[in-house]
mmCIF file of C-alpha atoms in Angstrom:
data_model
loop_
_atom_site.group_PDB
_atom_site.id
_atom_site.type_symbol
_atom_site.label_atom_id
_atom_site.label_comp_id
_atom_site.label_asym_id
_atom_site.label_seq_id
_atom_site.Cartn_x
_atom_site.Cartn_y
_atom_site.Cartn_z
ATOM 1 C CA MET A 1 -58.773 111.973 -33.815
ATOM 2 C CA SER A 2 -58.011 108.594 -35.413
ATOM 3 C CA LYS A 3 -54.652 107.892 -37.026
ATOM 4 C CA ARG A 4 -56.346 107.575 -40.425
ATOM 5 C CA PHE A 5 -57.843 111.082 -40.225
ATOM 6 C CA MET A 6 -54.553 112.438 -38.891
ATOM 7 C CA VAL A 7 -52.715 111.117 -41.939
ATOM 8 C CA VAL A 8 -55.361 112.549 -44.269
ATOM 9 C CA TRP A 9 -55.076 116.014 -42.671
ATOM 10 C CA LEU A 10 -51.298 115.825 -42.864
ATOM 11 C CA LEU A 11 -51.561 114.992 -46.560
ATOM 12 C CA VAL A 12 -53.866 117.961 -47.141
ATOM 13 C CA GLY A 13 -51.635 120.261 -45.117
ATOM 14 C CA ALA A 14 -48.524 119.058 -46.896
ATOM 15 C CA TRP A 15 -50.139 119.729 -50.270
ATOM 16 C CA PHE A 16 -51.321 123.181 -49.126
ATOM 17 C CA PHE A 17 -47.895 124.296 -47.920
ATOM 18 C CA GLY A 18 -46.054 123.031 -50.971
ATOM 19 C CA CYS A 19 -44.400 119.958 -52.370
ATOM 20 C CA ALA A 20 -41.047 120.633 -50.705
ATOM 21 C CA ASN A 21 -42.622 120.457 -47.266
ATOM 22 C CA ALA A 22 -44.905 117.572 -48.323
ATOM 23 C CA SER A 23 -42.062 115.126 -48.712
ATOM 24 C CA ASP A 24 -40.621 115.964 -45.294
ATOM 25 C CA VAL A 25 -44.003 115.717 -43.573
ATOM 26 C CA LEU A 26 -44.950 112.417 -45.194
ATOM 27 C CA LYS A 27 -41.614 110.800 -44.423
ATOM 28 C CA GLN A 28 -42.318 111.424 -40.760
ATOM 29 C CA VAL A 29 -45.737 109.743 -40.764
ATOM 30 C CA VAL A 30 -45.466 106.954 -43.363
ATOM 31 C CA LYS A 31 -43.688 103.883 -42.014
ATOM 32 C CA PRO A 32 -41.843 101.677 -44.525
ATOM 33 C CA PRO A 33 -43.618 98.318 -44.970
ATOM 34 C CA GLN A 34 -41.900 95.028 -44.141
ATOM 35 C CA VAL A 35 -41.669 92.043 -46.500
ATOM 36 C CA SER A 36 -40.751 88.518 -45.410
ATOM 37 C CA VAL A 37 -40.786 85.061 -47.024
ATOM 38 C CA SER A 38 -43.467 83.018 -45.262
ATOM 39 C CA LYS A 39 -43.122 79.900 -47.433
ATOM 40 C CA PHE A 40 -40.897 78.473 -50.129
ATOM 41 C CA ALA A 41 -41.478 74.871 -51.177
ATOM 42 C CA ILE A 42 -41.620 72.494 -54.128
ATOM 43 C CA ALA A 43 -45.065 72.630 -55.751
ATOM 44 C CA GLY A 44 -44.717 69.706 -58.146
ATOM 45 C CA ILE A 45 -43.048 68.251 -61.225
ATOM 46 C CA GLN A 46 -44.778 68.018 -64.601
ATOM 47 C CA GLU A 47 -42.590 65.981 -66.942
ATOM 48 C CA THR A 48 -40.084 68.649 -68.101
ATOM 49 C CA LYS A 49 -40.986 71.388 -65.584
ATOM 50 C CA MET A 50 -40.505 71.807 -61.840
ATOM 51 C CA GLY A 51 -42.617 74.252 -59.860
ATOM 52 C CA PHE A 52 -42.047 76.129 -56.611
ATOM 53 C CA ASP A 53 -44.444 78.040 -54.357
ATOM 54 C CA LEU A 54 -43.131 81.399 -53.142
ATOM 55 C CA GLU A 55 -45.283 83.140 -50.548
ATOM 56 C CA LEU A 56 -44.441 86.584 -49.204
ATOM 57 C CA LEU A 57 -46.019 88.441 -46.316
ATOM 58 C CA VAL A 58 -46.243 92.233 -46.645
ATOM 59 C CA LYS A 59 -46.735 93.982 -43.305
ATOM 60 C CA ASN A 60 -48.230 97.482 -43.452
ATOM 61 C CA GLN A 61 -47.941 99.416 -40.190
ATOM 62 C CA ASN A 62 -49.714 102.500 -41.539
ATOM 63 C CA PRO A 63 -53.352 103.514 -40.959
ATOM 64 C CA ILE A 64 -53.824 103.865 -44.729
ATOM 65 C CA GLY A 65 -53.725 101.212 -47.422
ATOM 66 C CA LEU A 66 -50.736 100.865 -49.742
ATOM 67 C CA SER A 67 -50.213 98.896 -52.946
ATOM 68 C CA LEU A 68 -47.666 96.455 -54.326
ATOM 69 C CA ALA A 69 -46.442 97.831 -57.664
ATOM 70 C CA GLY A 70 -44.280 94.822 -58.550
ATOM 71 C CA LEU A 71 -41.535 92.530 -57.371
ATOM 72 C CA GLU A 72 -38.365 90.886 -58.624
ATOM 73 C CA TYR A 73 -36.923 87.558 -57.487
ATOM 74 C CA GLN A 74 -33.920 85.300 -58.005
ATOM 75 C CA LEU A 75 -33.704 81.610 -57.139
ATOM 76 C CA ASP A 76 -30.307 80.006 -56.523
ATOM 77 C CA LEU A 77 -29.865 76.259 -56.094
ATOM 78 C CA ALA A 78 -26.551 74.882 -54.797
ATOM 79 C CA GLU A 79 -25.127 78.414 -55.254
ATOM 80 C CA LYS A 80 -26.044 78.373 -58.952
ATOM 81 C CA GLN A 81 -28.596 80.771 -60.411
ATOM 82 C CA LEU A 82 -31.617 78.757 -61.487
ATOM 83 C CA ALA A 83 -34.260 81.385 -62.244
ATOM 84 C CA THR A 84 -35.018 85.101 -62.189
ATOM 85 C CA GLY A 85 -38.323 86.812 -62.755
ATOM 86 C CA ARG A 86 -40.551 89.789 -62.250
ATOM 87 C CA ASN A 87 -44.213 90.021 -61.329
ATOM 88 C CA ASP A 88 -46.081 93.249 -62.016
ATOM 89 C CA ASN A 89 -49.510 92.128 -60.853
ATOM 90 C CA GLY A 90 -50.769 94.837 -58.532
ATOM 91 C CA LEU A 91 -51.999 94.098 -55.030
ATOM 92 C CA ASN A 92 -53.752 96.271 -52.481
ATOM 93 C CA ILE A 93 -52.168 96.107 -49.037
ATOM 94 C CA ALA A 94 -54.620 96.611 -46.204
ATOM 95 C CA ALA A 95 -54.049 99.300 -43.601
ATOM 96 C CA ASN A 96 -52.579 98.095 -40.299
ATOM 97 C CA GLY A 97 -52.430 94.523 -41.499
ATOM 98 C CA ASP A 98 -50.597 91.728 -43.253
ATOM 99 C CA SER A 99 -51.204 90.846 -46.897
ATOM 100 C CA PRO A 100 -49.995 87.533 -48.406
ATOM 101 C CA VAL A 101 -48.521 87.426 -51.912
ATOM 102 C CA SER A 102 -48.252 84.111 -53.797
ATOM 103 C CA ILE A 103 -45.803 83.777 -56.692
ATOM 104 C CA PRO A 104 -45.585 80.516 -58.700
ATOM 105 C CA ILE A 105 -42.122 79.807 -60.138
ATOM 106 C CA TRP A 106 -41.577 77.231 -62.905
ATOM 107 C CA VAL A 107 -38.158 76.103 -64.131
ATOM 108 C CA SER A 108 -36.705 73.439 -66.407
ATOM 109 C CA TYR A 109 -36.541 70.119 -64.553
ATOM 110 C CA GLN A 110 -33.515 69.182 -66.654
ATOM 111 C CA ASP A 111 -31.705 72.272 -65.322
ATOM 112 C CA VAL A 112 -32.515 71.137 -61.776
ATOM 113 C CA LEU A 113 -31.235 67.611 -62.480
ATOM 114 C CA SER A 114 -27.999 69.115 -63.830
ATOM 115 C CA ILE A 115 -27.524 71.059 -60.586
ATOM 116 C CA TYR A 116 -28.180 67.868 -58.601
ATOM 117 C CA GLU A 117 -24.972 66.486 -60.114
ATOM 118 C CA ALA A 118 -23.083 69.036 -57.999
ATOM 119 C CA VAL A 119 -24.549 67.492 -54.833
ATOM 120 C CA LYS A 120 -24.404 63.881 -55.976
ATOM 121 C CA GLY A 121 -25.005 61.449 -53.140
ATOM 122 C CA GLN A 122 -26.816 64.018 -50.988
ATOM 123 C CA ASP A 123 -30.531 64.043 -50.197
ATOM 124 C CA GLN A 124 -30.835 67.819 -49.767
ATOM 125 C CA VAL A 125 -29.723 70.807 -51.794
ATOM 126 C CA PRO A 126 -29.208 74.364 -50.441
ATOM 127 C CA TYR A 127 -31.311 77.159 -51.909
ATOM 128 C CA LYS A 128 -31.627 80.918 -51.635
ATOM 129 C CA ILE A 129 -34.628 82.938 -52.753
ATOM 130 C CA SER A 130 -34.127 86.700 -52.764
ATOM 131 C CA GLY A 131 -35.467 89.839 -54.374
ATOM 132 C CA LYS A 132 -37.251 93.086 -53.706
ATOM 133 C CA ALA A 133 -40.844 94.267 -53.595
ATOM 134 C CA GLU A 134 -41.803 97.725 -54.849
ATOM 135 C CA ILE A 135 -44.424 99.274 -52.570
ATOM 136 C CA SER A 136 -46.355 102.345 -53.744
ATOM 137 C CA THR A 137 -46.818 104.847 -50.906
ATOM 138 C CA PRO A 138 -47.775 108.532 -50.655
ATOM 139 C CA ILE A 139 -44.041 109.333 -50.654
ATOM 140 C CA GLY A 140 -43.348 107.275 -53.795
ATOM 141 C CA LYS A 141 -42.231 103.718 -54.467
ATOM 142 C CA ILE A 142 -40.232 102.060 -51.711
ATOM 143 C CA PRO A 143 -38.060 99.033 -52.617
ATOM 144 C CA VAL A 144 -38.194 96.461 -49.815
ATOM 145 C CA PRO A 145 -35.736 93.540 -50.036
ATOM 146 C CA PHE A 146 -36.508 89.974 -48.973
ATOM 147 C CA SER A 147 -34.372 86.862 -48.682
ATOM 148 C CA LEU A 148 -34.560 83.324 -47.352
ATOM 149 C CA ALA A 149 -32.050 80.469 -47.424
ATOM 150 C CA GLY A 150 -32.497 76.835 -46.510
ATOM 151 C CA ASN A 151 -32.517 73.312 -47.907
ATOM 152 C CA LEU A 152 -34.866 71.510 -50.281
ATOM 153 C CA PRO A 153 -35.144 67.745 -50.784
ATOM 154 C CA VAL A 154 -33.388 66.351 -53.837
ATOM 155 C CA VAL A 155 -36.107 64.912 -56.090
ATOM 156 C CA ARG A 156 -35.065 62.510 -58.815
ATOM 157 C CA PRO A 157 -37.448 60.641 -61.141
ATOM 158 C CA PRO A 158 -38.067 56.913 -60.610
ATOM 159 C CA LYS A 159 -36.393 54.534 -63.047
ATOM 160 C CA ILE A 160 -37.677 51.340 -64.643
ATOM 161 C CA SER A 161 -34.646 49.087 -64.261
ATOM 162 C CA GLU A 162 -35.983 45.775 -65.572
ATOM 163 C CA VAL A 163 -38.817 44.524 -67.793
ATOM 164 C CA SER A 164 -39.824 40.868 -68.219
ATOM 165 C CA LEU A 165 -42.832 38.902 -69.452
ATOM 166 C CA LYS A 166 -44.231 35.671 -68.001
ATOM 167 C CA VAL A 167 -46.676 33.640 -70.078
ATOM 168 C CA ASN A 168 -49.152 31.903 -67.763
ATOM 169 C CA LYS A 169 -51.459 30.430 -70.403
ATOM 170 C CA LEU A 170 -50.907 30.052 -74.134
ATOM 171 C CA ASN A 171 -53.040 28.502 -76.868
ATOM 172 C CA LEU A 172 -53.980 29.249 -80.464
ATOM 173 C CA SER A 173 -56.720 31.699 -79.436
ATOM 174 C CA GLY A 174 -54.685 33.894 -77.100
ATOM 175 C CA ALA A 175 -52.443 34.245 -74.073
ATOM 176 C CA GLN A 176 -52.664 35.217 -70.409
ATOM 177 C CA MET A 177 -49.465 36.959 -69.303
ATOM 178 C CA ASN A 178 -47.888 39.057 -66.553
ATOM 179 C CA LEU A 179 -45.745 42.042 -67.490
ATOM 180 C CA ASN A 180 -43.255 42.503 -64.648
ATOM 181 C CA LEU A 181 -41.547 45.841 -64.063
ATOM 182 C CA LYS A 182 -38.778 46.659 -61.611
ATOM 183 C CA MET A 183 -38.908 50.338 -60.610
ATOM 184 C CA PHE A 184 -36.226 52.037 -58.516
ATOM 185 C CA ASN A 185 -37.072 54.942 -56.201
ATOM 186 C CA PRO A 186 -33.794 56.919 -55.794
ATOM 187 C CA ASN A 187 -35.242 59.397 -53.290
ATOM 188 C CA SER A 188 -35.021 59.606 -49.507
ATOM 189 C CA PHE A 189 -38.811 59.407 -49.171
ATOM 190 C CA LYS A 190 -41.563 57.016 -50.203
ATOM 191 C CA LEU A 191 -42.821 57.008 -53.786
ATOM 192 C CA ASP A 192 -46.583 56.587 -54.165
ATOM 193 C CA ILE A 193 -47.686 55.440 -57.619
ATOM 194 C CA VAL A 194 -51.119 57.049 -57.828
ATOM 195 C CA SER A 195 -51.878 55.824 -61.341
ATOM 196 C CA GLY A 196 -50.117 54.752 -64.512
ATOM 197 C CA ASP A 197 -50.768 53.896 -68.149
ATOM 198 C CA TYR A 198 -48.658 51.574 -70.272
ATOM 199 C CA ALA A 199 -48.336 50.303 -73.837
ATOM 200 C CA LEU A 200 -46.199 47.256 -74.720
ATOM 201 C CA PHE A 201 -44.958 46.682 -78.268
ATOM 202 C CA MET A 202 -43.106 43.550 -79.403
ATOM 203 C CA GLN A 203 -41.551 43.303 -82.847
ATOM 204 C CA GLY A 204 -43.563 46.430 -83.720
ATOM 205 C CA SER A 205 -46.951 44.941 -82.731
ATOM 206 C CA ASN A 206 -49.094 46.105 -79.814
ATOM 207 C CA PHE A 207 -49.162 43.336 -77.210
ATOM 208 C CA GLY A 208 -51.143 45.195 -74.577
ATOM 209 C CA ASN A 209 -52.042 48.551 -73.108
ATOM 210 C CA GLY A 210 -53.988 49.750 -70.102
ATOM 211 C CA SER A 211 -53.676 51.053 -66.546
ATOM 212 C CA ILE A 212 -51.924 49.819 -63.421
ATOM 213 C CA ALA A 213 -53.132 49.626 -59.836
ATOM 214 C CA PRO A 214 -51.828 52.104 -57.216
ATOM 215 C CA SER A 215 -48.824 50.989 -55.169
ATOM 216 C CA SER A 216 -45.893 52.354 -53.153
ATOM 217 C CA ILE A 217 -42.118 51.951 -53.228
ATOM 218 C CA PRO A 218 -40.091 52.731 -50.069
ATOM 219 C CA ALA A 219 -37.180 55.176 -50.118
ATOM 220 C CA LYS A 220 -34.077 54.077 -52.046
ATOM 221 C CA THR A 221 -35.682 50.734 -52.866
ATOM 222 C CA THR A 222 -36.548 48.768 -56.000
ATOM 223 C CA GLY A 223 -40.201 47.767 -56.139
ATOM 224 C CA SER A 224 -42.050 45.261 -58.312
ATOM 225 C CA ILE A 225 -45.058 46.100 -60.469
ATOM 226 C CA THR A 226 -47.028 43.203 -61.956
ATOM 227 C CA ILE A 227 -49.423 43.978 -64.806
ATOM 228 C CA PRO A 228 -51.783 41.214 -66.013
ATOM 229 C CA ILE A 229 -52.256 41.174 -69.798
ATOM 230 C CA SER A 230 -54.860 39.238 -71.748
ATOM 231 C CA LEU A 231 -53.977 38.979 -75.442
ATOM 232 C CA SER A 232 -56.200 37.736 -78.254
ATOM 233 C CA PHE A 233 -54.511 36.250 -81.320
ATOM 234 C CA ALA A 234 -57.364 37.183 -83.671
ATOM 235 C CA GLY A 235 -55.834 37.868 -87.079
ATOM 236 C CA VAL A 236 -52.218 37.376 -85.924
ATOM 237 C CA ALA A 237 -52.384 33.978 -84.246
ATOM 238 C CA GLY A 238 -49.385 32.402 -85.944
ATOM 239 C CA ALA A 239 -46.971 35.328 -85.572
ATOM 240 C CA ALA A 240 -47.916 36.114 -81.959
ATOM 241 C CA TYR A 241 -47.864 32.469 -80.869
ATOM 242 C CA THR A 242 -44.416 31.931 -82.383
ATOM 243 C CA LEU A 243 -43.081 35.126 -80.806
ATOM 244 C CA LEU A 244 -44.213 34.151 -77.303
ATOM 245 C CA THR A 245 -42.544 30.743 -77.540
ATOM 246 C CA LYS A 246 -39.127 32.118 -78.532
ATOM 247 C CA GLY A 247 -37.979 33.109 -75.048
ATOM 248 C CA SER A 248 -37.088 36.686 -75.984
ATOM 249 C CA ALA A 249 -38.133 39.465 -78.340
ATOM 250 C CA ASP A 250 -37.401 43.082 -79.176
ATOM 251 C CA TYR A 251 -39.748 45.369 -77.268
ATOM 252 C CA GLN A 252 -40.706 48.962 -76.560
ATOM 253 C CA LEU A 253 -42.478 50.024 -73.379
ATOM 254 C CA ASP A 254 -44.206 53.388 -73.029
ATOM 255 C CA PHE A 255 -45.190 54.205 -69.457
ATOM 256 C CA SER A 256 -46.790 57.346 -68.036
ATOM 257 C CA GLY A 257 -46.933 57.605 -64.250
ATOM 258 C CA GLN A 258 -48.691 59.893 -61.801
ATOM 259 C CA TYR A 259 -46.699 59.889 -58.565
ATOM 260 C CA LYS A 260 -46.773 61.491 -55.157
ATOM 261 C CA LEU A 261 -43.440 62.285 -53.524
ATOM 262 C CA ALA A 262 -43.482 63.766 -50.011
ATOM 263 C CA ASP A 263 -46.169 66.486 -50.252
ATOM 264 C CA PHE A 264 -46.153 67.209 -53.973
ATOM 265 C CA PRO A 265 -47.193 65.459 -57.218
ATOM 266 C CA MET A 266 -44.963 64.295 -60.063
ATOM 267 C CA THR A 267 -45.882 63.343 -63.620
ATOM 268 C CA GLN A 268 -43.280 61.492 -65.668
ATOM 269 C CA LYS A 269 -43.174 59.565 -68.936
ATOM 270 C CA HIS A 270 -40.847 56.608 -69.464
ATOM 271 C CA SER A 271 -40.022 55.037 -72.806
ATOM 272 C CA GLN A 272 -37.487 52.285 -73.231
ATOM 273 C CA SER A 273 -36.677 49.478 -75.598
ATOM 274 C CA GLY A 274 -34.415 46.464 -75.825
ATOM 275 C CA THR A 275 -34.667 42.698 -75.615
ATOM 276 C CA LEU A 276 -37.522 41.374 -73.489
ATOM 277 C CA LYS A 277 -37.074 38.104 -71.618
ATOM 278 C CA ILE A 278 -40.120 35.831 -71.988
ATOM 279 C CA SER A 279 -40.615 32.964 -69.538
ATOM 280 C CA ARG A 280 -43.310 30.315 -69.098
#
């Protein structure tokens, strides 16, 4: 007789002889499932949000299928509570097998940056992910705890540290220029600039917008980004020409970058203003 049929007959017999005996019989044949954390990693950063991938592995040692009724989790970063949550999406757990459970966790990136201040100067931050899974079995719901501790890389956004403009060609019809950006990568791993869009305003007028070419900046290094700009003076020849010959001007730069850091993507927007140095 297979184990599956044995369990079925025990269930029938337990029901026939009464509920009091049923609980005792089932407790002898139903093995508590095991839950472990198989993966916890940074999934990505989307402007104001930071995501994590939590993957659990539920091991069912019984010849009958069970089900996941729900689970609770808590994420601590640098010994500070960052997030708590509950997931009530049901999941069937196969008999005599392992079933993976994936839980996406999203938190405020600003909250993460605030916690980074507690580990200033370090490239890793300790974490702990813990909780419990509620498994539905023939003997009722069984809470199964899980926990994992380790370190995650500290991920800070890149910073545009310097903006300048070089005029290569200037006449009454237009100008050929290079917009030069200095970008600092504060992280302990390479920063890949996958794509980026910019808009440059000077004295309130749009002096150029477009996309930049992909590039990379090594860890803890300042890299240079050169953006060629072709500007037509149609309709504003006098004002634009005079502005570019002054040597400096008030500016605003809006920059949106798509980055890759280690194994995850990052999307960040930069906006800054000040006095722009113009050289020829």
